[in-house]
Amino acid sequence: MPDLPTLLAFSVAALALIVIPGPSVLYIVARSLHQGRRAGLVSALGVQTGGLVHVLAATLGVSALVLSSALLFSVLKWAGAAYLIVLGLRTLRAPTPDALTVTVPDAPPLTRIYRQGAVVNALNPKTALFFLAFLPQFVHPGHGPVWAQTLTLGLVFLGLATLSDGAYALLAGSLGQRWQGRRTFARRQQQVSGGVYLALGVGTALIPHGS
């Protein structure tokens, strides 16, 4: 297991990375603005579940295998890109609610929102690259089995990320509720959310192998 100084150093480094908005935060913010705080929080939990898939893959050595194969990397990348683009198109094509009579648009079931967040992050090769590059920097062979240290550090990272992403979801959801009554907000909100999903999909598609 990592010792206390290593855990503290890792937590500080992780927080410095987590608080800077990245693709997962943009996804959660877009979901929160469009469908409210509950949807944003559930989406954040889904995203971290997808992150757990990558942590387990890094712990078991699966990430290294996938990232070393151009074919497997491409399959993961294009599946993730396609999923995000489909989400974006569905959001843009969905009926726009009446901004004056509906506080929060009708949202998919929370289970579906959770599942979508998990799939989006699980299919993101950039997340796999991140964990594979970041976690080993704080692993010391003399402190115990490498797999146990990797898993512990990954879980600590996910715990911190859940708190940070949850805060972003609450803030974005509150802003969405505040602006919901404006006549033009509902449609623009939908356009922004769909545009974010599309942009993330295109960004995923452009990730080069070995980046």
Tab-separated table of C-alpha atoms in Angstrom:
chain	number	residue	atom	x	y	z
A	1	MET	CA	0.000	0.000	0.000
A	2	PRO	CA	1.243	3.577	-0.640
A	3	ASP	CA	2.604	5.277	2.479
A	4	LEU	CA	1.077	8.479	3.879
A	5	PRO	CA	3.558	10.937	2.273
A	6	THR	CA	2.954	9.305	-1.119
A	7	LEU	CA	-0.818	9.483	-0.681
A	8	LEU	CA	-0.628	13.150	0.308
A	9	ALA	CA	1.622	14.023	-2.638
A	10	PHE	CA	-0.624	12.068	-4.975
A	11	SER	CA	-3.776	13.762	-3.634
A	12	VAL	CA	-2.295	17.237	-4.118
A	13	ALA	CA	-1.198	16.413	-7.672
A	14	ALA	CA	-4.543	14.798	-8.448
A	15	LEU	CA	-6.521	17.776	-7.128
A	16	ALA	CA	-4.428	20.150	-9.229
A	17	LEU	CA	-5.451	18.153	-12.314
A	18	ILE	CA	-9.048	17.485	-11.302
A	19	VAL	CA	-10.122	21.081	-10.636
A	20	ILE	CA	-9.126	22.124	-14.167
A	21	PRO	CA	-12.203	21.477	-16.353
A	22	GLY	CA	-11.588	18.732	-18.880
A	23	PRO	CA	-13.803	16.779	-21.293
A	24	SER	CA	-15.585	14.864	-18.517
A	25	VAL	CA	-16.394	18.091	-16.668
A	26	LEU	CA	-17.722	19.669	-19.860
A	27	TYR	CA	-19.926	16.627	-20.381
A	28	ILE	CA	-21.278	16.826	-16.820
A	29	VAL	CA	-21.838	20.594	-17.019
A	30	ALA	CA	-23.708	20.234	-20.309
A	31	ARG	CA	-25.907	17.517	-18.813
A	32	SER	CA	-26.563	19.599	-15.676
A	33	LEU	CA	-27.452	22.742	-17.604
A	34	HIS	CA	-29.804	20.858	-19.874
A	35	GLN	CA	-31.486	18.460	-17.443
A	36	GLY	CA	-30.867	19.742	-13.915
A	37	ARG	CA	-28.759	18.977	-10.863
A	38	ARG	CA	-29.973	15.407	-10.291
A	39	ALA	CA	-29.136	14.445	-13.857
A	40	GLY	CA	-25.737	16.116	-13.500
A	41	LEU	CA	-24.910	14.313	-10.254
A	42	VAL	CA	-26.002	10.950	-11.651
A	43	SER	CA	-23.992	11.646	-14.794
A	44	ALA	CA	-20.936	12.427	-12.646
A	45	LEU	CA	-21.319	9.089	-10.860
A	46	GLY	CA	-21.585	7.382	-14.240
A	47	VAL	CA	-18.438	9.114	-15.486
A	48	GLN	CA	-16.503	7.957	-12.426
A	49	THR	CA	-17.817	4.428	-12.923
A	50	GLY	CA	-16.327	4.588	-16.402
A	51	GLY	CA	-13.137	5.833	-14.771
A	52	LEU	CA	-13.204	2.797	-12.481
A	53	VAL	CA	-13.149	0.591	-15.581
A	54	HIS	CA	-9.891	2.282	-16.619
A	55	VAL	CA	-8.415	2.026	-13.122
A	56	LEU	CA	-9.129	-1.718	-13.048
A	57	ALA	CA	-7.759	-2.056	-16.578
A	58	ALA	CA	-4.562	-0.239	-15.577
A	59	THR	CA	-4.279	-2.397	-12.445
A	60	LEU	CA	-4.631	-5.628	-14.449
A	61	GLY	CA	-2.410	-4.463	-17.297
A	62	VAL	CA	-5.241	-4.433	-19.826
A	63	SER	CA	-4.771	-0.715	-20.596
A	64	ALA	CA	-1.166	-1.250	-21.629
A	65	LEU	CA	-2.274	-4.038	-23.974
A	66	VAL	CA	-5.044	-1.939	-25.561
A	67	LEU	CA	-2.892	1.154	-25.968
A	68	SER	CA	-0.044	-0.817	-27.504
A	69	SER	CA	-2.344	-2.132	-30.234
A	70	ALA	CA	-3.266	0.317	-32.981
A	71	LEU	CA	-6.340	-1.769	-33.855
A	72	LEU	CA	-7.709	-2.005	-30.305
A	73	PHE	CA	-6.962	1.675	-29.688
A	74	SER	CA	-8.829	2.645	-32.862
A	75	VAL	CA	-11.836	0.486	-31.970
A	76	LEU	CA	-12.058	2.106	-28.524
A	77	LYS	CA	-11.565	5.590	-29.936
A	78	TRP	CA	-14.126	5.355	-32.717
A	79	ALA	CA	-16.706	3.662	-30.501
A	80	GLY	CA	-16.398	6.478	-27.970
A	81	ALA	CA	-16.514	9.168	-30.649
A	82	ALA	CA	-19.578	7.638	-32.309
A	83	TYR	CA	-21.395	7.352	-28.978
A	84	LEU	CA	-20.840	11.016	-28.147
A	85	ILE	CA	-21.836	12.177	-31.611
A	86	VAL	CA	-25.071	10.168	-31.437
A	87	LEU	CA	-25.831	11.734	-28.045
A	88	GLY	CA	-25.190	15.182	-29.521
A	89	LEU	CA	-27.445	14.617	-32.517
A	90	ARG	CA	-30.229	13.218	-30.355
A	91	THR	CA	-30.009	16.221	-28.047
A	92	LEU	CA	-30.137	18.711	-30.912
A	93	ARG	CA	-33.086	16.930	-32.552
A	94	ALA	CA	-35.137	16.483	-29.368
A	95	PRO	CA	-38.320	18.611	-29.023
A	96	THR	CA	-37.690	21.849	-27.185
A	97	PRO	CA	-39.813	22.300	-24.042
A	98	ASP	CA	-41.715	25.500	-23.363
A	99	ALA	CA	-39.258	27.595	-21.361
A	100	LEU	CA	-42.099	29.478	-19.701
A	101	THR	CA	-43.994	26.485	-18.363
A	102	VAL	CA	-41.380	23.785	-17.756
A	103	THR	CA	-38.691	24.238	-15.123
A	104	VAL	CA	-36.506	21.347	-16.230
A	105	PRO	CA	-36.860	19.502	-19.560
A	106	ASP	CA	-38.132	15.961	-19.457
A	107	ALA	CA	-35.012	13.897	-18.881
A	108	PRO	CA	-34.278	10.267	-19.656
A	109	PRO	CA	-34.487	7.881	-16.681
A	110	LEU	CA	-31.642	8.371	-14.210
A	111	THR	CA	-30.452	4.837	-14.896
A	112	ARG	CA	-29.983	5.717	-18.560
A	113	ILE	CA	-28.166	8.950	-17.686
A	114	TYR	CA	-25.873	6.993	-15.362
A	115	ARG	CA	-25.217	4.377	-18.027
A	116	GLN	CA	-24.465	7.011	-20.662
A	117	GLY	CA	-21.918	8.717	-18.398
A	118	ALA	CA	-20.229	5.404	-17.682
A	119	VAL	CA	-20.071	4.437	-21.358
A	120	VAL	CA	-18.773	7.854	-22.433
A	121	ASN	CA	-15.805	7.649	-20.055
A	122	ALA	CA	-15.186	3.922	-20.434
A	123	LEU	CA	-14.840	4.376	-24.210
A	124	ASN	CA	-12.482	7.360	-23.903
A	125	PRO	CA	-8.920	6.250	-24.732
A	126	LYS	CA	-7.585	9.533	-23.318
A	127	THR	CA	-8.711	8.401	-19.861
A	128	ALA	CA	-6.869	5.111	-20.297
A	129	LEU	CA	-3.748	6.993	-21.374
A	130	PHE	CA	-4.022	9.307	-18.390
A	131	PHE	CA	-4.235	6.590	-15.754
A	132	LEU	CA	-1.514	4.557	-17.425
A	133	ALA	CA	0.842	7.567	-17.381
A	134	PHE	CA	-0.140	9.215	-14.083
A	135	LEU	CA	-0.608	6.424	-11.539
A	136	PRO	CA	2.797	4.686	-11.979
A	137	GLN	CA	4.606	7.915	-10.998
A	138	PHE	CA	3.478	7.338	-7.399
A	139	VAL	CA	3.971	3.573	-7.269
A	140	HIS	CA	7.038	2.335	-5.365
A	141	PRO	CA	7.878	-1.387	-5.568
A	142	GLY	CA	9.201	-1.351	-1.992
A	143	HIS	CA	5.796	-0.368	-0.617
A	144	GLY	CA	4.016	-3.560	-1.593
A	145	PRO	CA	2.439	-5.186	-4.666
A	146	VAL	CA	2.313	-2.812	-7.616
A	147	TRP	CA	-1.268	-3.798	-8.468
A	148	ALA	CA	-2.479	-2.956	-4.946
A	149	GLN	CA	-0.810	0.459	-5.017
A	150	THR	CA	-2.179	1.194	-8.471
A	151	LEU	CA	-5.703	0.251	-7.421
A	152	THR	CA	-5.503	2.298	-4.207
A	153	LEU	CA	-4.233	5.401	-5.986
A	154	GLY	CA	-6.859	5.014	-8.687
A	155	LEU	CA	-9.661	4.793	-6.130
A	156	VAL	CA	-8.350	7.865	-4.310
A	157	PHE	CA	-8.299	9.756	-7.599
A	158	LEU	CA	-11.857	8.709	-8.418
A	159	GLY	CA	-13.053	9.736	-4.957
A	160	LEU	CA	-11.569	13.211	-5.339
A	161	ALA	CA	-12.905	13.482	-8.883
A	162	THR	CA	-16.406	12.536	-7.707
A	163	LEU	CA	-16.408	15.399	-5.205
A	164	SER	CA	-15.126	17.887	-7.774
A	165	ASP	CA	-17.450	16.752	-10.552
A	166	GLY	CA	-20.371	16.785	-8.131
A	167	ALA	CA	-19.634	20.415	-7.285
A	168	TYR	CA	-19.574	21.307	-10.992
A	169	ALA	CA	-22.881	19.478	-11.480
A	170	LEU	CA	-24.556	21.339	-8.612
A	171	LEU	CA	-23.282	24.711	-9.809
A	172	ALA	CA	-24.262	24.160	-13.436
A	173	GLY	CA	-27.637	22.725	-12.443
A	174	SER	CA	-28.364	25.738	-10.235
A	175	LEU	CA	-27.468	28.130	-13.045
A	176	GLY	CA	-29.682	26.188	-15.417
A	177	GLN	CA	-32.610	26.426	-13.022
A	178	ARG	CA	-32.073	30.156	-12.576
A	179	TRP	CA	-32.108	30.834	-16.304
A	180	GLN	CA	-34.803	28.334	-17.208
A	181	GLY	CA	-37.659	30.851	-17.240
A	182	ARG	CA	-36.122	33.005	-19.952
A	183	ARG	CA	-37.945	32.688	-23.248
A	184	THR	CA	-34.952	31.784	-25.446
A	185	PHE	CA	-32.955	29.810	-22.899
A	186	ALA	CA	-34.507	26.372	-23.375
A	187	ARG	CA	-33.522	26.122	-27.032
A	188	ARG	CA	-30.079	27.638	-26.561
A	189	GLN	CA	-29.475	25.364	-23.598
A	190	GLN	CA	-30.271	22.373	-25.781
A	191	GLN	CA	-28.040	23.657	-28.576
A	192	VAL	CA	-25.109	24.201	-26.221
A	193	SER	CA	-25.469	20.753	-24.666
A	194	GLY	CA	-25.736	19.036	-28.041
A	195	GLY	CA	-22.813	21.064	-29.352
A	196	VAL	CA	-20.644	20.044	-26.389
A	197	TYR	CA	-21.404	16.352	-26.984
A	198	LEU	CA	-20.560	16.719	-30.680
A	199	ALA	CA	-17.335	18.591	-29.944
A	200	LEU	CA	-16.267	15.946	-27.440
A	201	GLY	CA	-17.032	13.250	-29.997
A	202	VAL	CA	-14.928	14.954	-32.654
A	203	GLY	CA	-12.146	15.518	-30.112
A	204	THR	CA	-12.177	11.833	-29.219
A	205	ALA	CA	-12.011	10.864	-32.884
A	206	LEU	CA	-8.932	13.058	-33.355
A	207	ILE	CA	-6.910	11.484	-30.516
A	208	PRO	CA	-3.784	10.045	-32.171
A	209	HIS	CA	-2.489	6.627	-31.225
A	210	GLY	CA	0.368	6.894	-28.770
A	211	SER	CA	-0.489	10.453	-27.641
